[in-house]
CSV table of C-alpha atoms in Angstrom, one decimal:
chain,number,residue,atom,x,y,z
A,1098,UNK,CA,0.0,0.0,0.0
A,1099,UNK,CA,2.7,2.4,1.0
A,1100,UNK,CA,4.6,1.8,-2.3
A,1101,UNK,CA,1.6,2.8,-4.3
A,1102,UNK,CA,1.2,6.1,-2.4
A,1103,UNK,CA,4.9,6.8,-2.7
A,1104,UNK,CA,4.7,6.3,-6.5
A,1105,UNK,CA,1.7,8.7,-6.5
A,1106,UNK,CA,3.6,11.4,-4.6
A,1107,UNK,CA,6.6,11.3,-7.0
A,1108,UNK,CA,4.3,11.2,-10.1
A,1109,UNK,CA,2.6,14.4,-9.0
A,1110,UNK,CA,6.0,16.0,-8.5
A,1111,UNK,CA,7.2,15.0,-12.0
A,1112,UNK,CA,4.1,16.2,-13.8
A,1113,UNK,CA,4.2,19.5,-11.8
A,1114,UNK,CA,7.7,20.1,-13.1
A,1115,UNK,CA,6.8,19.6,-16.8
A,1116,UNK,CA,3.3,21.1,-16.8
A,1117,UNK,CA,2.9,24.7,-18.0
A,1118,UNK,CA,-0.2,26.6,-19.2
A,1119,UNK,CA,-1.8,30.0,-19.2
A,1120,UNK,CA,-5.2,31.7,-19.8
A,1121,UNK,CA,-6.7,31.7,-23.3
A,1122,UNK,CA,-6.3,34.9,-25.3
A,1123,UNK,CA,-9.8,36.2,-24.4
A,1124,UNK,CA,-8.8,36.2,-20.8
A,1125,UNK,CA,-5.8,38.4,-21.3
A,1126,UNK,CA,-3.1,35.8,-21.6
A,1127,UNK,CA,-1.3,33.6,-24.1
A,1128,UNK,CA,-1.0,29.9,-24.1
A,1129,UNK,CA,2.6,28.7,-24.4
A,1130,UNK,CA,3.3,26.8,-27.6
A,1131,UNK,CA,4.6,23.2,-27.0
A,1132,UNK,CA,7.9,22.3,-28.4
A,1133,UNK,CA,7.6,20.6,-31.8
A,1134,UNK,CA,8.6,16.9,-31.8
A,1135,UNK,CA,8.5,14.7,-34.8
A,1136,UNK,CA,6.8,11.4,-34.1
A,1137,UNK,CA,4.8,8.8,-36.0
A,1138,UNK,CA,1.1,9.7,-36.0
A,1139,UNK,CA,0.2,6.3,-34.4
A,1140,UNK,CA,2.7,6.7,-31.5
A,1141,UNK,CA,1.0,6.2,-28.2
A,1142,UNK,CA,1.9,9.2,-25.9
A,1143,UNK,CA,0.9,9.8,-22.3
A,1144,UNK,CA,-0.5,13.2,-21.5
A,1145,UNK,CA,-2.3,13.4,-18.2
A,1146,UNK,CA,-5.7,14.0,-16.6
A,1147,UNK,CA,-7.3,14.1,-13.2
A,1148,UNK,CA,-10.2,11.8,-12.2
A,1149,UNK,CA,-12.8,13.3,-10.0
A,1150,UNK,CA,-15.4,10.6,-9.7
A,1151,UNK,CA,-16.5,7.2,-10.8
A,1152,UNK,CA,-14.6,3.9,-11.2
A,1153,UNK,CA,-11.8,2.2,-13.1
A,1154,UNK,CA,-13.0,-0.4,-15.7
A,1155,UNK,CA,-11.6,-3.3,-17.6
A,1156,UNK,CA,-12.7,-3.7,-21.2
A,1157,UNK,CA,-12.1,-7.1,-22.7
A,1158,UNK,CA,-11.3,-8.0,-26.3
A,1159,UNK,CA,-15.0,-8.5,-26.9
A,1160,UNK,CA,-15.7,-5.0,-25.6
A,1161,UNK,CA,-17.3,-6.3,-22.4
A,1162,UNK,CA,-17.1,-3.7,-19.6
A,1163,UNK,CA,-16.3,-5.0,-16.1
A,1164,UNK,CA,-15.8,-3.1,-12.9
A,1165,UNK,CA,-12.2,-2.9,-11.5
A,1166,UNK,CA,-12.2,-0.4,-8.6
A,1167,UNK,CA,-13.4,2.9,-7.3
A,1168,UNK,CA,-11.3,6.0,-7.8
A,1169,UNK,CA,-10.2,8.5,-5.1
A,1170,UNK,CA,-11.2,12.0,-6.3
A,1171,UNK,CA,-8.2,14.0,-7.4
A,1172,UNK,CA,-6.2,11.0,-8.8
A,1173,UNK,CA,-3.9,11.9,-11.6
A,1174,UNK,CA,-3.4,9.4,-14.4
A,1175,UNK,CA,-1.6,9.1,-17.7
A,1176,UNK,CA,-3.9,9.2,-20.7
A,1177,UNK,CA,-3.2,6.9,-23.7
A,1178,UNK,CA,-3.5,8.7,-27.1
A,1179,UNK,CA,-3.9,7.5,-30.7
A,1180,UNK,CA,-3.2,9.8,-33.6
A,1181,UNK,CA,-2.8,12.7,-31.1
A,1182,UNK,CA,-6.2,12.2,-29.5
A,1183,UNK,CA,-7.2,10.4,-26.3
A,1184,UNK,CA,-7.8,6.7,-26.9
A,1185,UNK,CA,-11.6,6.2,-26.5
A,1186,UNK,CA,-14.3,3.6,-26.9
A,1187,UNK,CA,-18.1,4.1,-27.1
A,1188,UNK,CA,-19.7,1.1,-25.4
A,1189,UNK,CA,-23.0,0.0,-23.9
A,1190,UNK,CA,-23.0,0.0,-20.1
A,1191,UNK,CA,-26.3,-1.2,-18.7
A,1192,UNK,CA,-29.0,0.9,-20.3
A,1193,UNK,CA,-26.6,3.7,-21.3
A,1194,UNK,CA,-24.0,4.2,-24.0
A,1195,UNK,CA,-20.9,5.7,-22.6
A,1196,UNK,CA,-17.5,7.0,-23.8
A,1197,UNK,CA,-14.5,5.5,-22.0
A,1198,UNK,CA,-11.0,6.8,-22.0
A,1199,UNK,CA,-7.9,4.5,-21.7
A,1200,UNK,CA,-5.6,5.5,-18.8
A,1201,UNK,CA,-2.5,4.1,-17.2
A,1202,UNK,CA,-2.4,3.9,-13.4
A,1203,UNK,CA,0.0,1.9,-11.2
A,1204,UNK,CA,1.5,0.3,-14.4
A,1205,UNK,CA,-1.9,-1.0,-15.4
A,1206,UNK,CA,-4.0,0.1,-18.4
A,1207,UNK,CA,-7.6,0.6,-17.5
A,1208,UNK,CA,-10.6,2.7,-18.6
A,1209,UNK,CA,-12.6,5.6,-17.1
A,1210,UNK,CA,-15.9,7.1,-18.0
A,1211,UNK,CA,-15.1,10.3,-20.0
A,1212,UNK,CA,-17.4,12.2,-17.6
A,1213,UNK,CA,-15.2,11.3,-14.7
A,1214,UNK,CA,-11.9,12.8,-15.9
A,1215,UNK,CA,-10.7,16.3,-16.8
A,1216,UNK,CA,-7.8,16.3,-19.3
A,1217,UNK,CA,-4.7,18.4,-19.4
A,1218,UNK,CA,-5.0,19.7,-15.8
A,1219,UNK,CA,-3.1,19.2,-12.6
A,1220,UNK,CA,-4.6,18.4,-9.1
A,1221,UNK,CA,-4.3,21.3,-6.6
A,1222,UNK,CA,-5.9,21.7,-3.2
A,1223,UNK,CA,-7.4,24.7,-1.3
A,1224,UNK,CA,-5.2,25.9,1.6
A,1225,UNK,CA,-6.4,26.5,5.1
A,1226,UNK,CA,-6.1,30.4,5.2
A,1227,UNK,CA,-8.2,31.3,8.2
A,1228,UNK,CA,-10.5,33.3,5.8
A,1229,UNK,CA,-13.0,32.5,3.1
A,1230,UNK,CA,-11.5,31.2,-0.2
A,1231,UNK,CA,-13.8,32.5,-3.0
A,1232,UNK,CA,-14.4,30.9,-6.4
A,1233,UNK,CA,-14.6,33.9,-8.8
A,1234,UNK,CA,-16.4,34.0,-12.1
A,1235,UNK,CA,-13.5,36.0,-13.7
A,1236,UNK,CA,-9.8,36.5,-12.7
A,1237,UNK,CA,-10.8,39.8,-11.1
A,1238,UNK,CA,-11.0,40.7,-7.4
A,1239,UNK,CA,-14.2,42.6,-8.1
A,1240,UNK,CA,-15.9,39.8,-10.0
A,1241,UNK,CA,-18.9,37.9,-8.5
A,1242,UNK,CA,-17.7,35.3,-6.0
A,1243,UNK,CA,-20.6,33.8,-4.0
A,1244,UNK,CA,-19.2,30.3,-3.9
A,1245,UNK,CA,-16.7,29.4,-1.2
A,1246,UNK,CA,-14.1,26.6,-1.4
A,1247,UNK,CA,-13.4,24.5,1.7
A,1248,UNK,CA,-9.9,23.8,2.8
A,1249,UNK,CA,-8.4,20.6,1.3
A,1250,UNK,CA,-10.9,20.7,-1.6
A,1251,UNK,CA,-9.1,19.2,-4.6
A,1252,UNK,CA,-9.5,21.2,-7.8
A,1253,UNK,CA,-8.4,20.9,-11.4
A,1254,UNK,CA,-5.8,23.5,-12.1
A,1255,UNK,CA,-5.9,24.7,-15.8
A,1256,UNK,CA,-3.4,27.6,-15.7
A,1257,UNK,CA,-2.2,30.9,-14.2
A,1258,UNK,CA,-3.8,34.2,-15.1
A,1259,UNK,CA,-3.0,37.8,-14.4
A,1260,UNK,CA,-5.8,39.9,-12.9
A,1261,UNK,CA,-7.9,41.4,-15.7
A,1262,UNK,CA,-7.5,44.7,-14.0
A,1263,UNK,CA,-4.3,46.6,-13.4
A,1264,UNK,CA,-4.0,46.4,-9.7
A,1265,UNK,CA,-0.8,47.8,-8.2
A,1266,UNK,CA,-0.2,44.6,-6.2
A,1267,UNK,CA,-0.3,42.5,-9.3
A,1268,UNK,CA,-2.5,39.8,-7.7
A,1269,UNK,CA,-2.5,36.6,-9.7
A,1270,UNK,CA,-5.4,34.2,-10.2
A,1271,UNK,CA,-5.5,30.5,-11.2
A,1272,UNK,CA,-8.0,29.2,-13.7
A,1273,UNK,CA,-9.6,26.0,-12.1
A,1274,UNK,CA,-12.4,23.5,-12.6
A,1275,UNK,CA,-14.5,22.0,-9.8
A,1276,UNK,CA,-17.1,19.3,-10.0
A,1277,UNK,CA,-20.6,20.6,-10.4
A,1278,UNK,CA,-23.8,19.3,-8.8
A,1279,UNK,CA,-24.6,17.1,-11.8
A,1280,UNK,CA,-22.2,14.1,-12.2
A,1281,UNK,CA,-19.8,14.6,-15.2
A,1282,UNK,CA,-20.2,18.4,-15.2
A,1283,UNK,CA,-17.6,20.9,-14.1
A,1284,UNK,CA,-17.7,24.6,-13.2
A,1285,UNK,CA,-15.1,26.9,-14.6
A,1286,UNK,CA,-13.8,29.7,-12.4
A,1287,UNK,CA,-10.9,31.4,-10.8
A,1288,UNK,CA,-9.2,31.5,-7.4
A,1289,UNK,CA,-6.4,33.6,-6.0
A,1290,UNK,CA,-3.1,31.6,-6.5
A,1291,UNK,CA,-2.2,32.4,-2.9
A,1292,UNK,CA,-5.1,30.2,-1.8
A,1293,UNK,CA,-4.1,27.0,-3.6
A,1294,UNK,CA,-1.1,24.7,-3.7
A,1295,UNK,CA,0.1,21.4,-5.2
A,1296,UNK,CA,2.4,19.9,-2.6
A,1297,UNK,CA,2.6,16.2,-3.6
A,1298,UNK,CA,2.7,15.0,0.0
A,1299,UNK,CA,-0.3,17.0,1.0
A,1300,UNK,CA,-2.3,15.9,-2.0
A,1301,UNK,CA,-1.5,12.3,-1.2
A,1302,UNK,CA,-2.6,12.9,2.5
A,1303,UNK,CA,-6.0,14.3,1.4
A,1304,UNK,CA,-6.5,11.2,-0.9
A,1305,UNK,CA,-5.5,8.7,1.7
A,1306,UNK,CA,-7.7,10.4,4.3
A,1307,UNK,CA,-10.6,10.1,1.9
A,1308,UNK,CA,-9.8,6.4,1.3
A,1309,UNK,CA,-9.7,5.9,5.1
A,1310,UNK,CA,-13.1,7.6,5.5
A,1311,UNK,CA,-14.5,5.5,2.7
A,1312,UNK,CA,-13.4,2.2,4.3
A,1313,UNK,CA,-13.9,3.0,8.0
A,1314,UNK,CA,-17.6,2.7,8.0
A,1315,UNK,CA,-17.7,-0.7,6.3
A,1316,UNK,CA,-17.7,-3.9,8.1
A,1317,UNK,CA,-16.0,-6.0,5.4
A,1318,UNK,CA,-12.6,-4.2,5.4
A,1319,UNK,CA,-9.9,-6.0,7.4
A,1320,UNK,CA,-8.5,-4.0,10.3
A,1321,UNK,CA,-5.0,-4.4,8.9
A,1322,UNK,CA,-6.0,-2.2,5.9
A,1323,UNK,CA,-7.4,0.5,8.1
A,1324,UNK,CA,-4.3,0.4,10.3
A,1325,UNK,CA,-2.1,0.7,7.2
A,1326,UNK,CA,-4.1,3.7,5.8
A,1327,UNK,CA,-3.9,5.4,9.2
A,1328,UNK,CA,-0.1,4.9,9.2
A,1329,UNK,CA,0.1,6.4,5.7
A,1330,UNK,CA,-2.0,9.4,6.8
A,1331,UNK,CA,0.4,10.1,9.8
A,1332,UNK,CA,3.5,9.7,7.6
A,1333,UNK,CA,2.2,12.0,4.9
A,1334,UNK,CA,1.1,14.6,7.5
A,1335,UNK,CA,4.7,14.7,8.7
A,1336,UNK,CA,5.9,15.1,5.1
A,1337,UNK,CA,3.5,17.9,4.3
A,1338,UNK,CA,4.3,19.8,7.5
A,1339,UNK,CA,0.8,19.9,8.9
């Protein structure tokens, strides 16, 4: 169990080093152009995404969909691509037809419902600031901001934005996505960069804590698993400086 969480911690760090994005032009910024690399059009590459809900699935050679496991919200995965696009399958699941995206996690290739994942983002979390952390409609301190984000809420970080107004303090905002009330839908908004962070150890601690809460109320989970998760939480707390 600990090896898996350790791998997750380092994976977040590695992606954080290589990920760079900015606001779209209509938001006052420019998106950085990726370096050009020549590759065969059928080469499978591994961009990334963040899963916020749902489950991991196996899909057999006969396109039969079978359940594999639940997903902890905020899990970052590699995304398989074909011809430059995410590798997808449209299949029947019960009474519904769903789009699935192929992902790699813990050295396994599995599938997720396309509504469960946000592509080309990084997981960040809301800091404990002692004051309200607002979710703004625009990257502007005077924009509407009725919604508040709770500490340790995991969000999908799209990119960094300058304030749309010329404030002397040069306050920066981050463009983020958060799950909406309806499953598979996400709200776009902005938050002050000083109110979010992406410490790998802290992200892992939030996820392990969610896993512990998910298991602790069930009677079919061996006490050894709960004890190991509890140990992981304590270890990650010391790493994240909480």
